[in-house]
Amino acid sequence: MKFLFNLGVLLLLIVTLWVWVQLPWFAVLALVVVFAAWMALSLRGRQAASVTGVGISTLRQRLGSSSVVVIGIAGVVGVLVALLAMGEGYSETLRATGSEDSAIVLRGGSATEVSSVLNHDSIVVIEQAAGIARDKQNKPITSGEIVVAANLPVKGGATDEEGSVQVRGVGEQAWALRPNAKIIAGRSFQPGMRELVVGQGARRQFAGLEPGHDIKLGTQTWRVVGVFASGDAYDSEIWGDANVVADTYRRGSSRTSVFVKLTDAKALSTFKAALANDPRLQVDVDTTLNYFSKQSEGMSKVMRVMGITVGSIMAIGAIFGALNTMFAAVAARAREIATLRAIGFRGVPVVVAVMVETMLLALLGGVIGGVLAWLIFNGWSASTLAMGSTGQLAFTFKVTPPLLWEGLKWALAIGFVGGLFPALRAARLPVTTALREL
């Protein structure tokens, strides 16, 4: 019977945790309201409230052991939220790149710009397709672009420490295609010259990217003439004239991609159909918003798996800390619990009281961990090699309300597991045995 009881508790625990993970905040709020009503209106609920009050009043006497639970859970939540905030910041940076009314054209079967090559004839055909917006001079708003990698000294690193930055050769319409990109220092590059403008993110990461400085790309020396800000993934890039970049890296007249401005978001189907029906082309087309969003999926999953893995390992330690603390608390209050049961208190109020006490400690730890993660990591600048590119992507950690809520759910789940078994022991301990315990 004891084995079956323990097996049932284990199954109940698994089901409860699975359901808990799925619950949205409003469902949890509804559960709290129902639980509060039960404690206020039912006999057993009032008994549970009385026992809980007694247990909470003795927390000062158990401040050291209770702090173990709070600090342990705060550490789990803080690390978990910080790691998830890294993935959220990375994804948000890429999701903010592009728009629904601009499109990117790659060679057929190419998932990224890095693996795509378009020859000059294909680019000419693409730029004349239906659905492309035109400027005041009736020129199609397009930009054949080339993406290459360059190694530059890392700012603040060792003398020989270098990082990879993505260099983008762009056409004259690149600024019209990206209206959010603005020069914030210096000026734009002149077509046909070995001049560069650098994104503010790249400027923070790499040394020598100040207006007026010279850097070496390929075998040529280039002059940095300006800094731009776009608030998205382009902030991590360096831009120059596409023809000059292609000549420096011996790419001839080929390009890796063509960016186009559509007449409106609905024109995408017209544009795609025009390219698909042209036998001279084998290309893939997508909106720039969708393209860059897809680039974030792989790395975001890696970061989330890493966060959950580290959080799970730490959570196991926190659970053992909670178990140890609550078992000690139950043992210290054995006579008190036995006396309550002897005068008519049932097992359910005792279980609820121990669980509520543990969950409150877990909630406090979760709040502390979440607040610390927000204070320390929200807006923290970082960079990593971007999926589908040749350089590092600069981004900032984003501690969002959904991440804080997820951290609180983890904290309460740890508290639930850590309090369940001590609570069941308190409720099942024979009254006579408990009265004899010290």
PDB file of C-alpha atoms in Angstrom, residues 49-166:
ATOM      1  CA  ALA A  49      -5.618  29.325   7.521  1.00  0.00           C
ATOM      2  CA  SER A  50      -5.159  29.008  11.288  1.00  0.00           C
ATOM      3  CA  VAL A  51      -2.338  26.469  10.979  1.00  0.00           C
ATOM      4  CA  THR A  52      -0.718  28.562   8.223  1.00  0.00           C
ATOM      5  CA  GLY A  53      -0.821  31.649  10.432  1.00  0.00           C
ATOM      6  CA  VAL A  54       0.930  29.798  13.245  1.00  0.00           C
ATOM      7  CA  GLY A  55       3.605  28.510  10.862  1.00  0.00           C
ATOM      8  CA  ILE A  56       4.253  31.938   9.345  1.00  0.00           C
ATOM      9  CA  SER A  57       4.490  33.499  12.821  1.00  0.00           C
ATOM     10  CA  THR A  58       7.403  31.181  13.623  1.00  0.00           C
ATOM     11  CA  LEU A  59       9.406  32.048  10.496  1.00  0.00           C
ATOM     12  CA  ARG A  60      11.547  34.518  12.453  1.00  0.00           C
ATOM     13  CA  GLN A  61      12.725  31.638  14.623  1.00  0.00           C
ATOM     14  CA  ARG A  62      13.654  29.724  11.475  1.00  0.00           C
ATOM     15  CA  LEU A  63      15.082  32.680   9.559  1.00  0.00           C
ATOM     16  CA  GLY A  64      18.328  30.949   8.620  1.00  0.00           C
ATOM     17  CA  SER A  65      16.792  27.768   7.235  1.00  0.00           C
ATOM     18  CA  SER A  66      13.998  29.695   5.508  1.00  0.00           C
ATOM     19  CA  SER A  67      16.568  31.948   3.847  1.00  0.00           C
ATOM     20  CA  VAL A  68      18.093  28.868   2.215  1.00  0.00           C
ATOM     21  CA  VAL A  69      14.837  28.299   0.328  1.00  0.00           C
ATOM     22  CA  VAL A  70      14.435  31.953  -0.652  1.00  0.00           C
ATOM     23  CA  ILE A  71      18.037  32.462  -1.780  1.00  0.00           C
ATOM     24  CA  GLY A  72      18.169  29.145  -3.638  1.00  0.00           C
ATOM     25  CA  ILE A  73      15.005  29.852  -5.599  1.00  0.00           C
ATOM     26  CA  ALA A  74      16.030  33.460  -6.225  1.00  0.00           C
ATOM     27  CA  GLY A  75      19.245  32.156  -7.792  1.00  0.00           C
ATOM     28  CA  VAL A  76      17.358  29.741 -10.038  1.00  0.00           C
ATOM     29  CA  VAL A  77      14.906  32.394 -11.215  1.00  0.00           C
ATOM     30  CA  GLY A  78      17.607  35.024 -11.702  1.00  0.00           C
ATOM     31  CA  VAL A  79      19.798  32.785 -13.863  1.00  0.00           C
ATOM     32  CA  LEU A  80      16.838  31.380 -15.801  1.00  0.00           C
ATOM     33  CA  VAL A  81      15.361  34.805 -16.580  1.00  0.00           C
ATOM     34  CA  ALA A  82      18.776  36.194 -17.545  1.00  0.00           C
ATOM     35  CA  LEU A  83      19.459  33.379 -20.012  1.00  0.00           C
ATOM     36  CA  LEU A  84      15.973  33.593 -21.503  1.00  0.00           C
ATOM     37  CA  ALA A  85      16.335  37.387 -21.727  1.00  0.00           C
ATOM     38  CA  MET A  86      19.425  36.857 -23.857  1.00  0.00           C
ATOM     39  CA  GLY A  87      17.419  34.785 -26.344  1.00  0.00           C
ATOM     40  CA  GLU A  88      14.551  37.281 -26.245  1.00  0.00           C
ATOM     41  CA  GLY A  89      16.882  40.195 -26.971  1.00  0.00           C
ATOM     42  CA  TYR A  90      18.500  38.330 -29.845  1.00  0.00           C
ATOM     43  CA  SER A  91      15.126  37.432 -31.372  1.00  0.00           C
ATOM     44  CA  GLU A  92      13.691  40.910 -30.906  1.00  0.00           C
ATOM     45  CA  THR A  93      16.638  42.485 -32.709  1.00  0.00           C
ATOM     46  CA  LEU A  94      16.106  40.290 -35.753  1.00  0.00           C
ATOM     47  CA  ARG A  95      12.301  40.542 -35.614  1.00  0.00           C
ATOM     48  CA  ALA A  96      12.641  44.330 -35.727  1.00  0.00           C
ATOM     49  CA  THR A  97      14.629  44.088 -38.970  1.00  0.00           C
ATOM     50  CA  GLY A  98      12.783  44.496 -42.263  1.00  0.00           C
ATOM     51  CA  SER A  99       9.167  45.222 -43.121  1.00  0.00           C
ATOM     52  CA  GLU A 100       6.121  43.733 -44.824  1.00  0.00           C
ATOM     53  CA  ASP A 101       6.411  46.058 -47.827  1.00  0.00           C
ATOM     54  CA  SER A 102      10.005  45.187 -48.734  1.00  0.00           C
ATOM     55  CA  ALA A 103      11.279  41.895 -50.103  1.00  0.00           C
ATOM     56  CA  ILE A 104      14.566  40.029 -50.395  1.00  0.00           C
ATOM     57  CA  VAL A 105      15.439  37.865 -53.402  1.00  0.00           C
ATOM     58  CA  LEU A 106      17.940  35.013 -53.075  1.00  0.00           C
ATOM     59  CA  ARG A 107      19.130  32.311 -55.411  1.00  0.00           C
ATOM     60  CA  GLY A 108      16.737  29.354 -55.400  1.00  0.00           C
ATOM     61  CA  GLY A 109      17.391  26.936 -52.540  1.00  0.00           C
ATOM     62  CA  SER A 110      19.463  29.438 -50.542  1.00  0.00           C
ATOM     63  CA  ALA A 111      18.346  29.805 -46.955  1.00  0.00           C
ATOM     64  CA  THR A 112      20.574  32.814 -46.235  1.00  0.00           C
ATOM     65  CA  GLU A 113      22.416  35.605 -48.016  1.00  0.00           C
ATOM     66  CA  VAL A 114      25.721  33.926 -47.235  1.00  0.00           C
ATOM     67  CA  SER A 115      24.894  30.920 -49.409  1.00  0.00           C
ATOM     68  CA  SER A 116      23.290  32.886 -52.259  1.00  0.00           C
ATOM     69  CA  VAL A 117      24.841  34.158 -55.502  1.00  0.00           C
ATOM     70  CA  LEU A 118      22.958  36.117 -58.192  1.00  0.00           C
ATOM     71  CA  ASN A 119      24.611  37.044 -61.475  1.00  0.00           C
ATOM     72  CA  HIS A 120      24.296  40.433 -63.155  1.00  0.00           C
ATOM     73  CA  ASP A 121      21.727  39.331 -65.751  1.00  0.00           C
ATOM     74  CA  SER A 122      19.428  37.926 -63.052  1.00  0.00           C
ATOM     75  CA  ILE A 123      19.685  41.157 -61.057  1.00  0.00           C
ATOM     76  CA  VAL A 124      18.669  43.235 -64.089  1.00  0.00           C
ATOM     77  CA  VAL A 125      15.610  41.031 -64.655  1.00  0.00           C
ATOM     78  CA  ILE A 126      14.621  41.156 -60.981  1.00  0.00           C
ATOM     79  CA  GLU A 127      14.788  44.957 -60.888  1.00  0.00           C
ATOM     80  CA  GLN A 128      12.269  45.236 -63.737  1.00  0.00           C
ATOM     81  CA  ALA A 129       9.626  42.920 -62.239  1.00  0.00           C
ATOM     82  CA  ALA A 130       6.076  44.012 -61.521  1.00  0.00           C
ATOM     83  CA  GLY A 131       5.148  45.085 -57.995  1.00  0.00           C
ATOM     84  CA  ILE A 132       8.301  47.132 -57.285  1.00  0.00           C
ATOM     85  CA  ALA A 133       7.822  50.714 -56.087  1.00  0.00           C
ATOM     86  CA  ARG A 134       9.543  53.540 -57.971  1.00  0.00           C
ATOM     87  CA  ASP A 135      11.072  56.823 -56.867  1.00  0.00           C
ATOM     88  CA  LYS A 136      10.367  60.327 -58.174  1.00  0.00           C
ATOM     89  CA  GLN A 137      12.680  59.715 -61.145  1.00  0.00           C
ATOM     90  CA  ASN A 138      10.690  56.556 -61.943  1.00  0.00           C
ATOM     91  CA  LYS A 139      13.620  54.329 -60.999  1.00  0.00           C
ATOM     92  CA  PRO A 140      12.818  51.018 -59.271  1.00  0.00           C
ATOM     93  CA  ILE A 141      13.687  51.151 -55.581  1.00  0.00           C
ATOM     94  CA  THR A 142      16.036  48.164 -55.450  1.00  0.00           C
ATOM     95  CA  SER A 143      19.472  47.399 -54.099  1.00  0.00           C
ATOM     96  CA  GLY A 144      21.678  44.556 -55.292  1.00  0.00           C
ATOM     97  CA  GLU A 145      23.815  43.753 -52.266  1.00  0.00           C
ATOM     98  CA  ILE A 146      26.818  41.661 -51.368  1.00  0.00           C
ATOM     99  CA  VAL A 147      27.662  40.294 -47.931  1.00  0.00           C
ATOM    100  CA  VAL A 148      31.226  39.393 -46.892  1.00  0.00           C
ATOM    101  CA  ALA A 149      33.068  38.874 -43.603  1.00  0.00           C
ATOM    102  CA  ALA A 150      35.956  40.877 -42.185  1.00  0.00           C
ATOM    103  CA  ASN A 151      38.047  40.397 -39.054  1.00  0.00           C
ATOM    104  CA  LEU A 152      38.613  43.486 -36.915  1.00  0.00           C
ATOM    105  CA  PRO A 153      40.188  44.075 -33.485  1.00  0.00           C
ATOM    106  CA  VAL A 154      37.687  43.759 -30.644  1.00  0.00           C
ATOM    107  CA  LYS A 155      37.328  46.925 -28.594  1.00  0.00           C
ATOM    108  CA  GLY A 156      38.786  46.399 -25.139  1.00  0.00           C
ATOM    109  CA  GLY A 157      40.220  42.988 -26.047  1.00  0.00           C
ATOM    110  CA  ALA A 158      43.785  41.716 -26.244  1.00  0.00           C
ATOM    111  CA  THR A 159      46.031  43.146 -28.930  1.00  0.00           C
ATOM    112  CA  ASP A 160      45.639  40.066 -31.124  1.00  0.00           C
ATOM    113  CA  GLU A 161      41.935  39.437 -30.345  1.00  0.00           C
ATOM    114  CA  GLU A 162      39.724  39.805 -33.391  1.00  0.00           C
ATOM    115  CA  GLY A 163      36.052  39.317 -34.119  1.00  0.00           C
ATOM    116  CA  SER A 164      34.018  38.828 -37.261  1.00  0.00           C
ATOM    117  CA  VAL A 165      31.962  41.718 -38.611  1.00  0.00           C
ATOM    118  CA  GLN A 166      29.563  41.585 -41.554  1.00  0.00           C
TER     119      GLN A 166
END
